[in-house]
mmCIF file of C-alpha atoms in Angstrom:
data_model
loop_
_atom_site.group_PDB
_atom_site.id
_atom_site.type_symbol
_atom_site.label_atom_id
_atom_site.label_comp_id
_atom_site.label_asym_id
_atom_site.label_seq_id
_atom_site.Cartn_x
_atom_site.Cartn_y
_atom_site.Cartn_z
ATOM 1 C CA UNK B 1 0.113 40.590 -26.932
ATOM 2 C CA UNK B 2 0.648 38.635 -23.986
ATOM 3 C CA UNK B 3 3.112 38.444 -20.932
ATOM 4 C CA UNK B 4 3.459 35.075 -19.417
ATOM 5 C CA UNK B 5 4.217 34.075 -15.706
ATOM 6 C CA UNK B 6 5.690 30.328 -16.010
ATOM 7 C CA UNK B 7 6.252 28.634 -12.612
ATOM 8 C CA UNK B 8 8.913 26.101 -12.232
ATOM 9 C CA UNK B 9 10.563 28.483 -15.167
ATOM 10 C CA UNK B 10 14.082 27.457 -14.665
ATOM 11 C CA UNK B 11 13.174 23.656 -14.163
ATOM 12 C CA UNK B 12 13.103 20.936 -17.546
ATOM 13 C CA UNK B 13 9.759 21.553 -19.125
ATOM 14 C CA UNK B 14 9.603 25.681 -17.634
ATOM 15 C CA UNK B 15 12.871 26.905 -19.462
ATOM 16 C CA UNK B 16 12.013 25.166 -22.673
ATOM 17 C CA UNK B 17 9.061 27.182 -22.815
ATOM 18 C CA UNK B 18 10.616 30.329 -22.132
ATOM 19 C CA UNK B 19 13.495 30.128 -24.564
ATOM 20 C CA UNK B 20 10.067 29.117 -27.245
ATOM 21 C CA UNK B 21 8.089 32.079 -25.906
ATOM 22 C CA UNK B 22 10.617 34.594 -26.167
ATOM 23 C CA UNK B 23 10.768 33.473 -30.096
ATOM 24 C CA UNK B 24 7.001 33.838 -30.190
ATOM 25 C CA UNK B 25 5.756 37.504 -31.312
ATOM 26 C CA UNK B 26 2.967 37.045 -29.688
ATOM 27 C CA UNK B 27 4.614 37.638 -26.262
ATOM 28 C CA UNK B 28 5.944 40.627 -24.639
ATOM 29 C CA UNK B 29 7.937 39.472 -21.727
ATOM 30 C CA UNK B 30 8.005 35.919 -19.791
ATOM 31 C CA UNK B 31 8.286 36.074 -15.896
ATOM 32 C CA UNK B 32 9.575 33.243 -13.926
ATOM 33 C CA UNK B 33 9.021 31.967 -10.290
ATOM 34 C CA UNK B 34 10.983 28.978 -8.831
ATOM 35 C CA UNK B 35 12.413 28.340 -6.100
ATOM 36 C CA UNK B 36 15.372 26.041 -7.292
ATOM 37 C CA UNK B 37 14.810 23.217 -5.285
ATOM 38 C CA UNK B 38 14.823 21.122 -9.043
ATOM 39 C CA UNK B 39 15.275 23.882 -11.246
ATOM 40 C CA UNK B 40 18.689 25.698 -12.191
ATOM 41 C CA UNK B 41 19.167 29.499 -12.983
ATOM 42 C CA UNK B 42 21.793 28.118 -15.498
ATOM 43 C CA UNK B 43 18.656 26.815 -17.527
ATOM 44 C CA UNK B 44 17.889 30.508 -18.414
ATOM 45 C CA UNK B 45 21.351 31.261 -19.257
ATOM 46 C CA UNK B 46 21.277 34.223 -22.098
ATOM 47 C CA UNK B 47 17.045 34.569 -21.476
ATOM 48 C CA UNK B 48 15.754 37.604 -20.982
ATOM 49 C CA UNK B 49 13.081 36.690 -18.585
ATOM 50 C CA UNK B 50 12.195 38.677 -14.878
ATOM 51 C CA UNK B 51 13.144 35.894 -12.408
ATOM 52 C CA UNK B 52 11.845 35.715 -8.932
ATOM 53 C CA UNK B 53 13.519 33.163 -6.399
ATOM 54 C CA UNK B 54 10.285 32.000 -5.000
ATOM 55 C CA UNK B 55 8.021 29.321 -3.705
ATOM 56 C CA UNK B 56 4.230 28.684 -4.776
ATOM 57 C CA UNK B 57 3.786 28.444 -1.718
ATOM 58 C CA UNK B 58 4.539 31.848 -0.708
ATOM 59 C CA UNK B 59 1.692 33.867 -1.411
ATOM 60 C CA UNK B 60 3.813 37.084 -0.929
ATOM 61 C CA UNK B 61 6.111 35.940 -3.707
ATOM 62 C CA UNK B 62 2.956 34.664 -5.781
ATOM 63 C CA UNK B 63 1.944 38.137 -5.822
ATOM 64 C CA UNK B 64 5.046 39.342 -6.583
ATOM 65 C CA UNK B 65 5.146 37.123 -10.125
ATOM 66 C CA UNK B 66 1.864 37.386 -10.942
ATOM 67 C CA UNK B 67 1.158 41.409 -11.186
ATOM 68 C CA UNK B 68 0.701 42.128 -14.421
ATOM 69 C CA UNK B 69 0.801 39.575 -16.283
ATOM 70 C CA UNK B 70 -2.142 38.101 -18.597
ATOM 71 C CA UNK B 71 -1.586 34.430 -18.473
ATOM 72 C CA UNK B 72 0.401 31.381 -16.286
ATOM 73 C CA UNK B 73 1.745 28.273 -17.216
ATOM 74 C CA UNK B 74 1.664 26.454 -13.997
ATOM 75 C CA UNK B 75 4.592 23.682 -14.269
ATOM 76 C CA UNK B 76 5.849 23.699 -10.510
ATOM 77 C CA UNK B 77 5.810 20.694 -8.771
ATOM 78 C CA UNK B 78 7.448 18.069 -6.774
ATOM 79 C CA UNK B 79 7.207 15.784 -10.240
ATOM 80 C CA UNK B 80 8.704 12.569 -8.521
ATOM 81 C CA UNK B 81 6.651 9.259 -7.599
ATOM 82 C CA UNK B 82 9.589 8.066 -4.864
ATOM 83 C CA UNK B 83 9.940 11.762 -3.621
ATOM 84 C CA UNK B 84 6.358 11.958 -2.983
ATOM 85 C CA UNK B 85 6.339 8.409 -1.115
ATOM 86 C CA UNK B 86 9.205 9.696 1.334
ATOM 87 C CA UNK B 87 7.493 12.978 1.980
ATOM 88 C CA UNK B 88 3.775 13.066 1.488
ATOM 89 C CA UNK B 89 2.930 15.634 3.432
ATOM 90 C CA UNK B 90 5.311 18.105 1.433
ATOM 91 C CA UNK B 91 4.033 16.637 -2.173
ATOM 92 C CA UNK B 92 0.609 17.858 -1.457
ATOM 93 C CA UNK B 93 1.678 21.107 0.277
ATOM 94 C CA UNK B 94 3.473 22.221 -3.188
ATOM 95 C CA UNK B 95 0.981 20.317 -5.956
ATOM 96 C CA UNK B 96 -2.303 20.442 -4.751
ATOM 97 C CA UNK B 97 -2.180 24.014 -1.911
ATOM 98 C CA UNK B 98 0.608 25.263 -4.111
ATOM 99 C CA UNK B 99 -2.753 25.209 -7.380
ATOM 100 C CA UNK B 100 -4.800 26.297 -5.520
ATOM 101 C CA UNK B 101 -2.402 29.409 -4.286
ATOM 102 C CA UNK B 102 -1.318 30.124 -8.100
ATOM 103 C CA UNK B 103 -5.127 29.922 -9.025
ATOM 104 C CA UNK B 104 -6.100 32.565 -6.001
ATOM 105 C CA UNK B 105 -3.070 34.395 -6.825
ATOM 106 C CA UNK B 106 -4.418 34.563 -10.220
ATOM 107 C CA UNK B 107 -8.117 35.899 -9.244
ATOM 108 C CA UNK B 108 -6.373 38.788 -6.881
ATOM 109 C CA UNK B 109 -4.702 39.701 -9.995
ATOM 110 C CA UNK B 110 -7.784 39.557 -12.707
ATOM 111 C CA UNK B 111 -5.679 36.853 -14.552
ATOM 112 C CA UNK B 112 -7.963 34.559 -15.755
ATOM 113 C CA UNK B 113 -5.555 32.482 -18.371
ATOM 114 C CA UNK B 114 -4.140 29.389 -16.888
ATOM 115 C CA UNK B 115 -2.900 26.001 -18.160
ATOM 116 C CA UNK B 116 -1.418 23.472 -15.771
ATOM 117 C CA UNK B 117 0.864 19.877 -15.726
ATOM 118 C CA UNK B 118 -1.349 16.916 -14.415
ATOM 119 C CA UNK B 119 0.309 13.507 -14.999
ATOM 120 C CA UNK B 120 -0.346 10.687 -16.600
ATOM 121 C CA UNK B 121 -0.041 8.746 -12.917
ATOM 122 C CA UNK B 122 -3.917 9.921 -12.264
ATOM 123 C CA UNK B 123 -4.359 6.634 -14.199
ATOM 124 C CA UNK B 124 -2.419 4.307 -11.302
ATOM 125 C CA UNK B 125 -4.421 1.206 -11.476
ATOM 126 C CA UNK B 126 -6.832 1.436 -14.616
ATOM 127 C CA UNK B 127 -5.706 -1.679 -16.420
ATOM 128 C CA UNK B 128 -6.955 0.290 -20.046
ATOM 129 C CA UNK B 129 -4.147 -0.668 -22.489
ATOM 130 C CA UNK B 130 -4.956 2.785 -23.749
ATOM 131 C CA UNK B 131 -6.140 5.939 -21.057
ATOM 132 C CA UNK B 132 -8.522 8.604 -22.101
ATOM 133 C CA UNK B 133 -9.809 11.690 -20.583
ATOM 134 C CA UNK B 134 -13.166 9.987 -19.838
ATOM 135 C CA UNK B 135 -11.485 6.820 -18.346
ATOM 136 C CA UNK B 136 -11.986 6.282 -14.628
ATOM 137 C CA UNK B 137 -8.388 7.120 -12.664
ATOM 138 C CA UNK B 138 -6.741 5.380 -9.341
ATOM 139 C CA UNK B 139 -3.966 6.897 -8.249
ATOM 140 C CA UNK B 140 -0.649 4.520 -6.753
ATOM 141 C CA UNK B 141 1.102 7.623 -5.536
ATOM 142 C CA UNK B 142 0.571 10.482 -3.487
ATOM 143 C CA UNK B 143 1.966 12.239 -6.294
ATOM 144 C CA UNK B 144 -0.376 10.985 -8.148
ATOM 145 C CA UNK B 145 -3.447 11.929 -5.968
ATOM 146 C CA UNK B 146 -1.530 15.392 -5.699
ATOM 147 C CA UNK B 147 -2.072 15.537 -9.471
ATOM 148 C CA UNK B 148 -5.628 14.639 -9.633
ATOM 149 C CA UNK B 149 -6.002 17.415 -7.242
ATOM 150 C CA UNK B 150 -4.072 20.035 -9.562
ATOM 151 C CA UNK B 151 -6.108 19.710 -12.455
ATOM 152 C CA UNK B 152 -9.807 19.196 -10.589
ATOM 153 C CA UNK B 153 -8.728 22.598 -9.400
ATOM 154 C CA UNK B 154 -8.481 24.253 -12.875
ATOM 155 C CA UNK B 155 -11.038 22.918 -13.705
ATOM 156 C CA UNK B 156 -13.556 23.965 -10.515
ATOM 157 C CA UNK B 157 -11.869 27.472 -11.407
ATOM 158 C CA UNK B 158 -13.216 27.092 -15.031
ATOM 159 C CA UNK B 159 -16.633 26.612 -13.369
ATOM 160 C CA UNK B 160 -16.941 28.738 -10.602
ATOM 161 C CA UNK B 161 -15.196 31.890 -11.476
ATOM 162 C CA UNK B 162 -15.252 32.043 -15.278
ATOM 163 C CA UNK B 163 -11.073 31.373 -15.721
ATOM 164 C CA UNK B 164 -9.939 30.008 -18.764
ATOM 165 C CA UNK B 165 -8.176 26.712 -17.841
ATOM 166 C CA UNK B 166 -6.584 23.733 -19.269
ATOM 167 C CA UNK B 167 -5.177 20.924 -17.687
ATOM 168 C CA UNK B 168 -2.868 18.496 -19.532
ATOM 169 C CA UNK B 169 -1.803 15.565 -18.350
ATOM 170 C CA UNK B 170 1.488 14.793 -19.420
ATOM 171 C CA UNK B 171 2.841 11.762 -19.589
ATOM 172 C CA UNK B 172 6.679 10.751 -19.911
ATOM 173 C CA UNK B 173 8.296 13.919 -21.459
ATOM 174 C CA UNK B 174 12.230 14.178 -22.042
ATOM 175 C CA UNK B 175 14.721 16.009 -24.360
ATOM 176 C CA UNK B 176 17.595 18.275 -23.705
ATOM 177 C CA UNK B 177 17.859 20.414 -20.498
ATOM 178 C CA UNK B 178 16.535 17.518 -18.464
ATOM 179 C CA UNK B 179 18.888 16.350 -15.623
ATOM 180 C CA UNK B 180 19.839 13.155 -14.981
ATOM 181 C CA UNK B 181 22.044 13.731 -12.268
ATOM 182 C CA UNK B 182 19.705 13.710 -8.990
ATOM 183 C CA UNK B 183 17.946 10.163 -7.145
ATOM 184 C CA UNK B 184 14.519 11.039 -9.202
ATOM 185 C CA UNK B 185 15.675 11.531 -12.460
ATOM 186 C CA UNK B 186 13.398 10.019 -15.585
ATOM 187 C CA UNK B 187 14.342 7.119 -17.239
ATOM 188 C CA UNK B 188 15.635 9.311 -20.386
ATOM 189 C CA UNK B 189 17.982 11.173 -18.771
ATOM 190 C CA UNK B 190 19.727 8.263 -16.798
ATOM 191 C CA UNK B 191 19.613 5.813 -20.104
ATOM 192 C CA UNK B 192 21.560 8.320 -21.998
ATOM 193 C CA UNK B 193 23.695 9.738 -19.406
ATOM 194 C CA UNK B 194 24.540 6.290 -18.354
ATOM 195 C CA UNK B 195 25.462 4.667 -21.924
ATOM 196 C CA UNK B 196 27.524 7.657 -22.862
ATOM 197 C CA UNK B 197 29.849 7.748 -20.140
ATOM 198 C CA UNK B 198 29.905 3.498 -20.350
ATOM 199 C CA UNK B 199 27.814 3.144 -17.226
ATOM 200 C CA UNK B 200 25.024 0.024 -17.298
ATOM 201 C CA UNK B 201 21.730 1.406 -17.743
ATOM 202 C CA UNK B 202 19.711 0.910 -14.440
ATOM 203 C CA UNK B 203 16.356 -1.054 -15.506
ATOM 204 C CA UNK B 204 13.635 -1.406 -12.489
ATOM 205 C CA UNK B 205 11.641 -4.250 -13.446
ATOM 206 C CA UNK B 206 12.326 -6.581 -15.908
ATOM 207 C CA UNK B 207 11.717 -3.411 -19.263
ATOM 208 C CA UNK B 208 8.830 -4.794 -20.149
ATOM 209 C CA UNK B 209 6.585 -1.562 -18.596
ATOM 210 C CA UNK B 210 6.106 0.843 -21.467
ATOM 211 C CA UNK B 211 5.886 4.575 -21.703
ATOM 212 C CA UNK B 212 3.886 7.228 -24.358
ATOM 213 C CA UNK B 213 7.202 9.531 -24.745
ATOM 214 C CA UNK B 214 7.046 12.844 -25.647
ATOM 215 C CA UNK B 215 9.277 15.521 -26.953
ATOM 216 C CA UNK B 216 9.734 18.860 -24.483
ATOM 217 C CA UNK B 217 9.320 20.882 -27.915
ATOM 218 C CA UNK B 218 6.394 19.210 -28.496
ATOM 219 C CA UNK B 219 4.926 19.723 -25.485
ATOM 220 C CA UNK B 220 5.952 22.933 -25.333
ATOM 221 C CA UNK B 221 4.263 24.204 -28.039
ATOM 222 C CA UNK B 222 0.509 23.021 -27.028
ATOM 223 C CA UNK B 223 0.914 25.051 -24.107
ATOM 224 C CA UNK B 224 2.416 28.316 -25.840
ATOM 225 C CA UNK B 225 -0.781 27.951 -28.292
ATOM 226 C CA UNK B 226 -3.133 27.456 -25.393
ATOM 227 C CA UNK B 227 -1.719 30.500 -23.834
ATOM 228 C CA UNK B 228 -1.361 33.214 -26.753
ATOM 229 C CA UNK B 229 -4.592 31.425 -27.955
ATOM 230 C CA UNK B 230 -6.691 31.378 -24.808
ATOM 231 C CA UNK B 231 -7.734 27.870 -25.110
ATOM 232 C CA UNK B 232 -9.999 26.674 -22.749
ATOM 233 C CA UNK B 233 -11.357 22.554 -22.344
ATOM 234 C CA UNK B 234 -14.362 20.889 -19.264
ATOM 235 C CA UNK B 235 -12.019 18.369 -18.988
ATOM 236 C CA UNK B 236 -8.685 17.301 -18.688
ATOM 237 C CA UNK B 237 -6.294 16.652 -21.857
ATOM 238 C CA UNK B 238 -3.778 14.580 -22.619
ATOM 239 C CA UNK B 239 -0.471 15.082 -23.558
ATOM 240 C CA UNK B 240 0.833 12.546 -25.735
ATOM 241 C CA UNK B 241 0.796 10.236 -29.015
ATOM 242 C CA UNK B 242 -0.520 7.437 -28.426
ATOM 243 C CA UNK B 243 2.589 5.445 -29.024
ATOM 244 C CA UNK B 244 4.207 2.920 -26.617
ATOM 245 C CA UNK B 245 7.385 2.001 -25.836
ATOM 246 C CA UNK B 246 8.887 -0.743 -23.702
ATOM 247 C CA UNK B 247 12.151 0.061 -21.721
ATOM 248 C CA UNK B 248 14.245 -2.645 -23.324
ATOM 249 C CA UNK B 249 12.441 -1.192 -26.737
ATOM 250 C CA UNK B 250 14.082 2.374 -25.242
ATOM 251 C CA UNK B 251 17.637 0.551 -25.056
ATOM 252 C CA UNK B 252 17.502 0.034 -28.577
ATOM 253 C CA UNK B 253 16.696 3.306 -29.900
ATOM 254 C CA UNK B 254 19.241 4.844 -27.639
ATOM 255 C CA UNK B 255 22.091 2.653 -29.145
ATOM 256 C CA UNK B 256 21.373 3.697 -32.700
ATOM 257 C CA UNK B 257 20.953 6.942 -31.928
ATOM 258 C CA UNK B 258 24.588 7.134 -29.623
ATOM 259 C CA UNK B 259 25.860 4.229 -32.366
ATOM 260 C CA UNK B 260 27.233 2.508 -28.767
ATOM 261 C CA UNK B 261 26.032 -1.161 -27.347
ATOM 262 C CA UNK B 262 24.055 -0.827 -23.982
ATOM 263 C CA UNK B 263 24.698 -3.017 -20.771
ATOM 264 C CA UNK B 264 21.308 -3.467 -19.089
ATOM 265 C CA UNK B 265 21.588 -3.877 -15.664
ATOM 266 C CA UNK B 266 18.053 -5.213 -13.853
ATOM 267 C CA UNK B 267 16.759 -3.963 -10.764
ATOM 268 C CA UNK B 268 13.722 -4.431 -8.066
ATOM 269 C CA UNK B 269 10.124 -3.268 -8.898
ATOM 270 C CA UNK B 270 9.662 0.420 -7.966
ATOM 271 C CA UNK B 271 6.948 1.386 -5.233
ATOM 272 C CA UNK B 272 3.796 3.345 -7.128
ATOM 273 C CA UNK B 273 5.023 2.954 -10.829
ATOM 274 C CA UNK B 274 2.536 1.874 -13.748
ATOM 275 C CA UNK B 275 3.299 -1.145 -15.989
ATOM 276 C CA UNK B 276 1.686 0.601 -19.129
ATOM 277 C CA UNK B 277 1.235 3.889 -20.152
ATOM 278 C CA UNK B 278 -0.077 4.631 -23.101
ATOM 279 C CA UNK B 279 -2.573 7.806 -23.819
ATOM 280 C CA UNK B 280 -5.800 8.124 -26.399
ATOM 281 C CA UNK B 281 -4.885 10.936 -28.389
ATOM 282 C CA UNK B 282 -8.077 12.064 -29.839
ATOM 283 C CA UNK B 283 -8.609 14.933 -28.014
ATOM 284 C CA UNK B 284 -5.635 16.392 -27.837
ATOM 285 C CA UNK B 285 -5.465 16.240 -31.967
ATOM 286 C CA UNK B 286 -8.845 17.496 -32.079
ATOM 287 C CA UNK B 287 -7.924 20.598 -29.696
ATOM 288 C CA UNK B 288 -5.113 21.008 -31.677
ATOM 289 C CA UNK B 289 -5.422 19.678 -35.576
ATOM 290 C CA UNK B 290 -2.235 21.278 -36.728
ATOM 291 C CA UNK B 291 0.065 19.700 -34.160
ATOM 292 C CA UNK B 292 3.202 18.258 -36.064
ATOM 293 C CA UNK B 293 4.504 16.006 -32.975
ATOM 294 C CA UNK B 294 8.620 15.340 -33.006
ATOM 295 C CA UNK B 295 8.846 11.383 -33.495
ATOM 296 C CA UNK B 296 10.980 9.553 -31.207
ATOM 297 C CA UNK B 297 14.243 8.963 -33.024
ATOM 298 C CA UNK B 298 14.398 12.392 -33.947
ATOM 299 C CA UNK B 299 14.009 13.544 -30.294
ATOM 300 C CA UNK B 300 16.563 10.971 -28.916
ATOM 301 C CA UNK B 301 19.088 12.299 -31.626
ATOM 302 C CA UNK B 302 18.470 16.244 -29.868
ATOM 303 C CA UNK B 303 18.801 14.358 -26.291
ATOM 304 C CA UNK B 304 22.246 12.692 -27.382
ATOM 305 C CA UNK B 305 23.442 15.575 -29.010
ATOM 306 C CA UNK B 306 22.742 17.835 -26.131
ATOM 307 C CA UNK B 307 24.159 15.957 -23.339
ATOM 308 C CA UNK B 308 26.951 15.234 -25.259
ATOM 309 C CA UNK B 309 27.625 19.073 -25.685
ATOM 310 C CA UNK B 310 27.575 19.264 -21.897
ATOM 311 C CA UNK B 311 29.902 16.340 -21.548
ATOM 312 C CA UNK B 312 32.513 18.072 -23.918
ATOM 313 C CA UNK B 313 31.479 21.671 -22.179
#
């Protein structure tokens, strides 16, 4: 049995996994530390989880969430390319010091059970139609060399103190409970948001970049397994289906799955963001052979549904 510390709990990705964990029987409580700046209490409406307002960068309230429990989910993060361009300083305070504080919060505490988001931005620059693990990475963004940093920690954790670790990188995950309504919100979010309240969909670029999406539920339950199942991998994994989709390609599955006609409204090139993403699944299926992904369309219908529920709410 098995009582989880999730940080960033009450962000997109965190909440999802507590409302699966609590559902698991494998767990016996789920403890959550965030500090709010992204995340929203509301997110863990009706969950019976032990929340502590918190920072990782507090090592007082580290301590705090991390006594007694046997394994962390490390999500929290300043997750935003633009964000970390404004303030680089503060993206590698929280996502690379913030690891390594969870990871020595961790050893204080004899937990040795930790998976962790990377990003699929540790790619930047590596013109590969299709990244793998054992591709080299260049990082555009100090969020992205923030990343790099979060998982080479695991993984040096893995190595020099024994810790089971894995490190995903995740690529372009949506599906409901994910916000649209902040300067740094993913492209999902704002599409959807946008074309149900008749608002042009903003397109930076001309939506020919692509994206590997993947469903929250999906994702979700790789790192539940990982957890309850102690999974440990050398290197990092990635988290995604090999499939590619182009923004304009986006536009079109949104509008069958809302049944409404898009306006597309073109913008300038954003600073730091990749033309094509796409990841090499292999591993990932090989880690975990009875994975039963969420296809897009099916995903997009949840997202609709969902945001239209907190339109009419």
């Amino acid at each position: 049995m098995t009582r989880i510390l999730i940080t960033g709990g009450a962000g997109f990705i965190g909440s999802n996994l507590a409302r699966l964990a609590l559902a698991s029987p494998g767990v016996t409580g789920v403890v959550v530390l965030d500090d709010l700046s992204t995340g929203a209490r509301e997110n863990l409406a009706g969950l019976d989880v032990e929340f502590h307002e918190g920072s990782i960068t507090d090592p007082e309230a580290l301590d705090r969430a991390v006594a007694g429990v046997d394994a962390v989910a490390h999500l929290a993060a300043m997750a935003s390319v633009p964000q970390s361009i404004d303030d680089p300083m503060g993206c590698h305070e929280v996502n690379a010091t913030g690891t390594l504080r969870v990871l020595e919060a961790c050893r204080r505490h004899g937990v040795d059970q930790v998976v962790a988001a990377s990003s699929s931005a540790v790619y930047g620059a590596n013109p590969a139609p299709v990244k793998s693990e054992r591709d080299w990475v260049r990082p555009l963004s100090p969020y992205a060399v923030s990343k790099l940093a979060t998982e080479q920690y695991l993984l040096a954790y893995q190595t020099c103190y024994g810790m089971s670790t894995m490190a995903f990188r995740f690529f372009n995950v949506y599906g409901p409970g994910q916000p649209a309504g902040h300067v740094y919100a993913a492209v999902i979010p704002i599409f959807t948001e946008s074309l149900l309240a008749g608002r042009p969909l903003p397109v930076n670029g001309d939506g020919s970049q692509t994206r590997d999406f993947v469903f929250v539920g999906t994702v979700c339950r790789i790192l539940l397994t990982a957890l309850l199942e102690r999974r440990s991998h050398e290197e990092p994994v990635n988290i995604a289906l090999n499939t590619e989709t182009s923004l304009l390609e986006l536009v079109g599955a949104l509008e069958k799955a809302t049944g409404q006609t898009a306006e597309v409204e073109f913008r300038p090139p954003r600073a730091g963001e990749i033309a094509q993403s796409r990841a090499d699944d292999s591993v990932l299926r090989s880690l975990f052979p009875d994975l039963d992904p969420v296809p897009l369309s099916a995903g997009l219908a949840e997202t609709v549904a969902w945001f239209r529920a907190r339109a009419g709410a």
